[in-house]
């Protein structure tokens, strides 16, 4: 690893100025991803690291039916928040299913939202073909071992999966990112924050160089809404999702009044499923409707031999979490679905 300059920022404005004015600079927060990419994987070689860990970006506050979460708040702090437990249970479930307690105490919400893929080909500099690392070089995962890779938003240019559990319920909730740039602030819905790889897999978000994610606004679910997060994985601890689903349904007299649906473990970006929501709204709460919604959610999948099984698995994951008995079990005892899995910074 080559030498780099380390600077601790004193305030948001100076942090943004330091990074935006230097193409070789990057931010350092919780560090659980940045340090891996620099020290262990050797993928990133910044010339300057600007430490933002002491900036005043850590609080969790409620304003009406919106929860504002500072980017430096930790995953454990958000999971322990009373409002999250009461009004956003599937957000809590996703957090608890994401990582060990030790990692949740270090990893930040901003780092989780901005984490890089765990694709083995991206994280191995010895692999020449990676469009995310070297645009135009190809995608080694297409012809290699691809079991953990994406089928939605994927193409021959990139099938790297987005690893976050938390972002799945966040996009279902229409969460909004607050961004500070060198000249102005702006807000971007998380559903528009990420970019599908297309022919530029190296461009992952709408953030411009030097812009700083400062907070996330999370709308609260209306009282009485059932929600759940289901993560399907090879083992119960220290494992990423093969498929996952975040669902929130309001059901009145057996009819689905409103629906929010998002998928994880199968997508290049956190994947909202509006087609599934349209099938569910106004329909009876039964297995036939659930399967139709699952079919609508997993359309136009791009598969390679190692990922074809995910099409049906993703649909079954959705049907399972749609069922009222499953959602009730989650609401009554969320910790049963929790466990360490992914480590986010």
Coordinates of C-alpha atoms in Angstrom, one line a residue:
X1 CA 0.0 0.0 0.0
X2 CA 1.3 3.4 -0.9
X3 CA 1.6 6.3 1.6
X4 CA -1.4 8.6 2.1
X5 CA -2.1 11.8 4.0
X6 CA -4.5 11.7 6.9
X7 CA -6.5 14.7 8.0
X8 CA -9.2 15.0 10.7
X9 CA -11.8 17.5 9.6
X10 CA -13.1 20.0 12.1
X11 CA -16.4 20.7 10.5
X12 CA -18.6 19.7 7.5
X13 CA -17.6 22.7 5.3
X14 CA -13.9 22.0 5.7
X15 CA -14.3 18.3 5.1
X16 CA -16.2 18.9 1.9
X17 CA -13.6 21.5 0.8
X18 CA -10.7 19.1 1.5
X19 CA -12.2 16.3 -0.6
X20 CA -13.9 18.2 -3.4
X21 CA -10.7 20.1 -4.1
X22 CA -8.5 17.0 -4.4
X23 CA -9.3 14.2 -6.9
X24 CA -7.2 11.8 -4.8
X25 CA -9.0 12.4 -1.6
X26 CA -11.7 10.2 0.1
X27 CA -13.7 10.3 3.3
X28 CA -13.1 8.0 6.3
X29 CA -15.9 7.2 8.7
X30 CA -16.5 3.9 10.6
X31 CA -13.8 2.3 8.5
X32 CA -15.1 -1.2 8.3
X33 CA -15.3 -1.1 4.5
X34 CA -12.6 1.5 3.7
X35 CA -9.9 -0.2 5.6
X36 CA -10.7 -3.6 3.9
X37 CA -10.6 -2.0 0.5
X38 CA -7.3 -0.3 1.2
X39 CA -5.3 -2.6 3.5
X40 CA -6.7 -6.1 2.8
X41 CA -7.9 -6.0 -0.8
X42 CA -5.7 -3.3 -2.2
X43 CA -8.5 -2.0 -4.4
X44 CA -8.4 1.7 -3.2
X45 CA -5.3 3.8 -3.0
X46 CA -6.4 7.3 -1.9
X47 CA -3.7 10.0 -1.7
X48 CA -5.6 11.7 1.2
X49 CA -8.1 10.4 3.8
X50 CA -10.3 13.0 5.4
X51 CA -11.6 11.7 8.8
X52 CA -15.2 12.8 9.5
X53 CA -15.8 10.6 12.6
X54 CA -15.9 13.7 14.9
X55 CA -18.3 15.8 12.8
X56 CA -21.7 16.5 14.4
X57 CA -23.6 14.1 12.1
X58 CA -24.6 11.4 14.6
X59 CA -28.1 12.2 16.0
X60 CA -31.4 10.5 15.5
X61 CA -34.4 12.9 15.7
X62 CA -38.1 12.7 15.0
X63 CA -40.1 15.4 13.3
X64 CA -43.7 14.3 12.9
X65 CA -43.8 11.2 10.9
X66 CA -40.2 11.4 9.7
X67 CA -37.1 10.1 11.4
X68 CA -33.9 12.0 10.6
X69 CA -30.8 9.9 11.0
X70 CA -27.3 11.5 10.9
X71 CA -24.9 9.8 8.6
X72 CA -22.5 9.1 11.4
X73 CA -25.1 7.4 13.6
X74 CA -24.1 3.7 14.0
X75 CA -26.2 0.8 13.0
X76 CA -26.5 -0.3 16.6
X77 CA -27.8 3.2 17.6
X78 CA -30.5 3.0 14.9
X79 CA -31.5 -0.5 15.8
X80 CA -31.8 0.5 19.4
X81 CA -34.0 3.5 18.7
X82 CA -37.5 3.2 20.3
X83 CA -39.2 4.8 17.3
X84 CA -37.6 2.4 14.9
X85 CA -38.8 -0.6 17.1
X86 CA -42.3 0.8 17.2
X87 CA -42.9 2.2 13.8
X88 CA -40.2 0.7 11.5
X89 CA -39.8 -2.9 12.7
X90 CA -38.5 -4.2 9.3
X91 CA -35.7 -1.6 9.4
X92 CA -34.7 -2.9 12.8
X93 CA -34.8 -6.5 11.5
X94 CA -32.6 -5.6 8.6
X95 CA -30.1 -4.0 10.9
X96 CA -29.9 -6.9 13.2
X97 CA -29.6 -9.3 10.3
X98 CA -26.7 -7.3 8.9
X99 CA -23.7 -7.7 11.3
X100 CA -22.4 -8.7 14.7
X101 CA -22.9 -6.3 17.6
X102 CA -19.3 -5.3 17.5
X103 CA -19.5 -4.3 13.8
X104 CA -22.9 -2.6 14.3
X105 CA -21.2 -0.4 17.0
X106 CA -18.6 0.7 14.5
X107 CA -20.4 0.8 11.2
X108 CA -22.2 4.0 10.3
X109 CA -25.5 4.5 8.5
X110 CA -23.8 6.7 5.9
X111 CA -21.2 4.0 5.3
X112 CA -23.8 1.3 5.0
X113 CA -25.7 3.3 2.4
X114 CA -22.5 4.0 0.4
X115 CA -20.8 0.6 0.8
X116 CA -19.1 -1.0 -2.1
X117 CA -20.0 -4.5 -3.4
X118 CA -18.5 -7.6 -1.9
X119 CA -18.0 -9.1 -5.5
X120 CA -14.9 -11.3 -5.2
X121 CA -13.7 -10.2 -8.7
X122 CA -14.0 -6.5 -7.8
X123 CA -12.1 -7.0 -4.6
X124 CA -9.2 -9.0 -6.1
X125 CA -6.8 -6.8 -8.0
X126 CA -5.3 -9.9 -9.6
X127 CA -8.5 -10.2 -11.6
X128 CA -8.0 -8.1 -14.7
X129 CA -11.6 -8.1 -16.0
X130 CA -13.7 -5.9 -13.7
X131 CA -15.6 -3.0 -15.3
X132 CA -16.3 -1.6 -11.8
X133 CA -12.5 -1.3 -11.1
X134 CA -11.3 -0.7 -14.6
X135 CA -14.0 0.5 -17.0
X136 CA -14.0 -1.4 -20.3
X137 CA -12.0 -4.4 -19.0
X138 CA -15.0 -6.8 -18.9
X139 CA -16.8 -8.7 -16.2
X140 CA -15.1 -11.9 -14.9
X141 CA -18.1 -12.9 -12.9
X142 CA -20.1 -13.6 -16.1
X143 CA -18.1 -16.7 -16.8
X144 CA -16.8 -17.4 -13.3
X145 CA -18.4 -18.5 -10.0
X146 CA -21.4 -16.2 -9.7
X147 CA -23.7 -17.7 -7.1
X148 CA -23.8 -14.6 -4.9
X149 CA -24.3 -12.2 -7.8
X150 CA -27.2 -10.1 -9.1
X151 CA -30.0 -10.9 -11.5
X152 CA -31.9 -7.6 -11.5
X153 CA -30.3 -4.4 -12.9
X154 CA -27.5 -6.7 -14.2
X155 CA -26.1 -7.0 -17.7
X156 CA -23.1 -8.3 -19.5
X157 CA -21.2 -5.3 -18.1
X158 CA -21.6 -6.1 -14.4
X159 CA -23.5 -8.5 -12.2
X160 CA -22.1 -7.4 -8.8
X161 CA -24.7 -7.4 -6.1
X162 CA -25.4 -4.6 -3.7
X163 CA -24.7 -6.0 -0.3
X164 CA -26.7 -3.8 2.1
X165 CA -29.6 -5.3 4.1
X166 CA -30.6 -1.9 5.5
X167 CA -31.0 -0.2 2.1
X168 CA -33.7 -2.7 1.2
X169 CA -36.4 -1.4 3.6
X170 CA -35.0 2.2 3.2
X171 CA -35.9 2.2 -0.6
X172 CA -39.3 0.6 0.2
X173 CA -40.0 3.5 2.6
X174 CA -38.9 6.3 0.1
X175 CA -36.1 7.4 2.4
X176 CA -34.3 10.6 1.3
X177 CA -30.6 11.4 1.4
X178 CA -29.3 14.8 2.5
X179 CA -26.1 15.8 0.6
X180 CA -23.7 18.6 1.3
X181 CA -21.6 19.9 -1.6
X182 CA -19.0 22.6 -1.8
X183 CA -21.5 25.2 -2.9
X184 CA -25.0 23.9 -1.9
X185 CA -27.1 21.3 -0.2
X186 CA -29.4 19.0 -2.0
X187 CA -31.8 16.1 -1.3
X188 CA -32.2 12.9 -3.4
X189 CA -34.7 10.0 -2.8
X190 CA -32.8 6.8 -2.3
X191 CA -34.8 5.3 -5.2
X192 CA -32.9 7.8 -7.4
X193 CA -29.6 7.8 -5.4
X194 CA -28.1 4.6 -6.9
X195 CA -27.3 4.1 -10.6
X196 CA -27.9 0.8 -12.4
X197 CA -24.5 -0.2 -13.8
X198 CA -25.3 0.0 -17.5
X199 CA -22.1 0.4 -19.4
X200 CA -20.5 2.3 -16.5
X201 CA -20.4 0.0 -13.5
X202 CA -17.8 2.2 -11.9
X203 CA -20.4 5.0 -11.4
X204 CA -22.5 3.7 -8.4
X205 CA -24.4 6.7 -7.1
X206 CA -25.4 10.3 -8.1
X207 CA -22.9 11.7 -5.6
X208 CA -20.3 14.0 -7.2
X209 CA -16.7 13.9 -6.0
X210 CA -16.4 15.6 -2.6
X211 CA -20.2 15.6 -1.8
X212 CA -20.9 14.4 1.7
X213 CA -23.9 12.4 2.7
X214 CA -25.0 14.1 6.0
X215 CA -28.3 12.5 6.9
X216 CA -31.1 10.1 5.9
X217 CA -34.8 11.0 6.3
X218 CA -36.9 7.9 6.9
X219 CA -40.7 8.2 6.7
X220 CA -42.5 6.2 9.5
X221 CA -45.0 3.5 8.6
X222 CA -48.6 4.4 9.5
X223 CA -49.8 2.7 12.7
X224 CA -51.2 -0.7 12.1
X225 CA -49.0 -1.4 9.0
X226 CA -47.5 -4.9 9.1
X227 CA -43.8 -5.1 8.0
X228 CA -41.1 -7.6 7.8
X229 CA -37.6 -8.3 6.5
X230 CA -36.7 -11.8 5.4
X231 CA -33.1 -12.7 4.6
X232 CA -32.3 -16.1 3.0
X233 CA -28.7 -17.1 3.4
X234 CA -26.5 -20.2 3.5
X235 CA -26.0 -19.9 7.2
X236 CA -27.4 -17.9 10.1
X237 CA -24.3 -15.9 10.9
X238 CA -21.6 -13.9 9.1
X239 CA -23.3 -14.4 5.7
X240 CA -24.7 -12.2 3.0
X241 CA -28.1 -12.7 1.5
X242 CA -28.8 -15.0 -1.4
X243 CA -32.1 -13.2 -1.5
X244 CA -34.0 -10.9 0.8
X245 CA -37.2 -8.9 0.9
X246 CA -38.6 -6.0 2.8
X247 CA -42.4 -5.7 2.8
X248 CA -44.9 -3.4 4.5
X249 CA -48.6 -4.0 4.0
X250 CA -51.7 -2.4 5.3
X251 CA -54.6 -4.8 5.2
X252 CA -58.2 -3.9 5.9
X253 CA -60.9 -6.6 6.1
X254 CA -58.7 -9.0 4.1
X255 CA -58.0 -6.4 1.3
X256 CA -54.5 -4.9 0.8
X257 CA -54.9 -1.1 1.1
X258 CA -51.3 -0.2 0.6
X259 CA -48.0 -2.0 -0.2
X260 CA -44.3 -1.3 -0.1
X261 CA -42.0 -4.0 -1.6
X262 CA -38.2 -4.1 -2.1
X263 CA -35.7 -6.9 -2.8
X264 CA -32.1 -7.5 -1.7
X265 CA -29.4 -10.1 -2.5
X266 CA -30.4 -10.2 -6.2
X267 CA -29.8 -6.7 -7.4
X268 CA -27.1 -4.4 -8.5
X269 CA -28.8 -1.5 -6.6
X270 CA -31.3 -1.6 -3.7
X271 CA -34.4 -2.8 -5.7
X272 CA -37.8 -1.3 -5.3
X273 CA -40.6 -3.4 -6.8
X274 CA -43.4 -1.0 -7.9
X275 CA -44.9 -3.6 -10.2
X276 CA -45.4 -5.9 -7.2
X277 CA -47.0 -3.1 -5.2
X278 CA -49.4 -2.4 -8.0
X279 CA -50.5 -6.1 -8.1
X280 CA -51.1 -6.1 -4.3
X281 CA -53.0 -2.8 -3.9
X282 CA -56.7 -3.4 -3.7
X283 CA -56.3 -7.2 -4.0
X284 CA -57.3 -9.8 -1.5
X285 CA -54.6 -11.0 0.9
X286 CA -54.2 -14.5 -0.5
X287 CA -51.5 -16.8 -1.9
X288 CA -52.6 -16.4 -5.5
X289 CA -52.2 -12.6 -5.3
X290 CA -48.8 -13.0 -3.5
X291 CA -47.5 -15.2 -6.2
X292 CA -48.6 -12.8 -8.9
X293 CA -46.9 -10.0 -7.1
X294 CA -43.7 -12.0 -6.8
X295 CA -43.8 -12.8 -10.5
X296 CA -44.2 -9.1 -11.3
X297 CA -41.3 -8.2 -9.0
X298 CA -38.8 -10.5 -10.6
X299 CA -39.1 -9.8 -14.3
X300 CA -36.5 -9.4 -17.0
X301 CA -33.9 -11.1 -14.9
X302 CA -30.4 -11.3 -16.4
X303 CA -29.0 -14.7 -15.3
X304 CA -25.8 -16.7 -15.9
X305 CA -25.5 -20.4 -15.0
X306 CA -24.5 -19.6 -11.4
X307 CA -27.4 -17.3 -10.7
X308 CA -30.4 -18.8 -12.5
X309 CA -31.7 -20.4 -9.3
X310 CA -32.2 -16.9 -7.8
X311 CA -35.2 -16.2 -9.9
X312 CA -37.4 -18.7 -8.2
X313 CA -35.8 -18.3 -4.8
X314 CA -36.5 -14.5 -4.9
X315 CA -40.1 -15.1 -5.7
X316 CA -40.5 -17.7 -2.9
X317 CA -38.9 -15.3 -0.5
X318 CA -41.5 -12.6 -1.4
X319 CA -44.4 -15.0 -1.1
X320 CA -43.2 -16.1 2.3
X321 CA -42.8 -12.6 3.7
X322 CA -46.2 -11.5 2.2
X323 CA -48.1 -14.0 4.3
X324 CA -49.8 -12.4 7.3
X325 CA -48.7 -15.1 9.7
X326 CA -45.1 -14.5 8.7
X327 CA -45.4 -10.8 9.2
X328 CA -47.1 -11.1 12.5
X329 CA -44.4 -13.4 13.7
X330 CA -41.8 -10.7 12.8
X331 CA -43.8 -8.0 14.5
X332 CA -44.2 -10.0 17.7
X333 CA -40.6 -11.2 17.9
X334 CA -38.3 -9.5 15.5
X335 CA -35.1 -10.8 17.0
X336 CA -35.8 -14.3 15.7
X337 CA -34.8 -13.1 12.2
X338 CA -31.7 -11.3 13.4
X339 CA -28.1 -12.4 13.4
X340 CA -24.7 -11.3 12.3
X341 CA -24.1 -11.4 8.5
X342 CA -22.6 -8.4 6.6
X343 CA -20.1 -5.9 7.9
X344 CA -20.8 -2.3 6.7
X345 CA -18.9 0.9 7.5

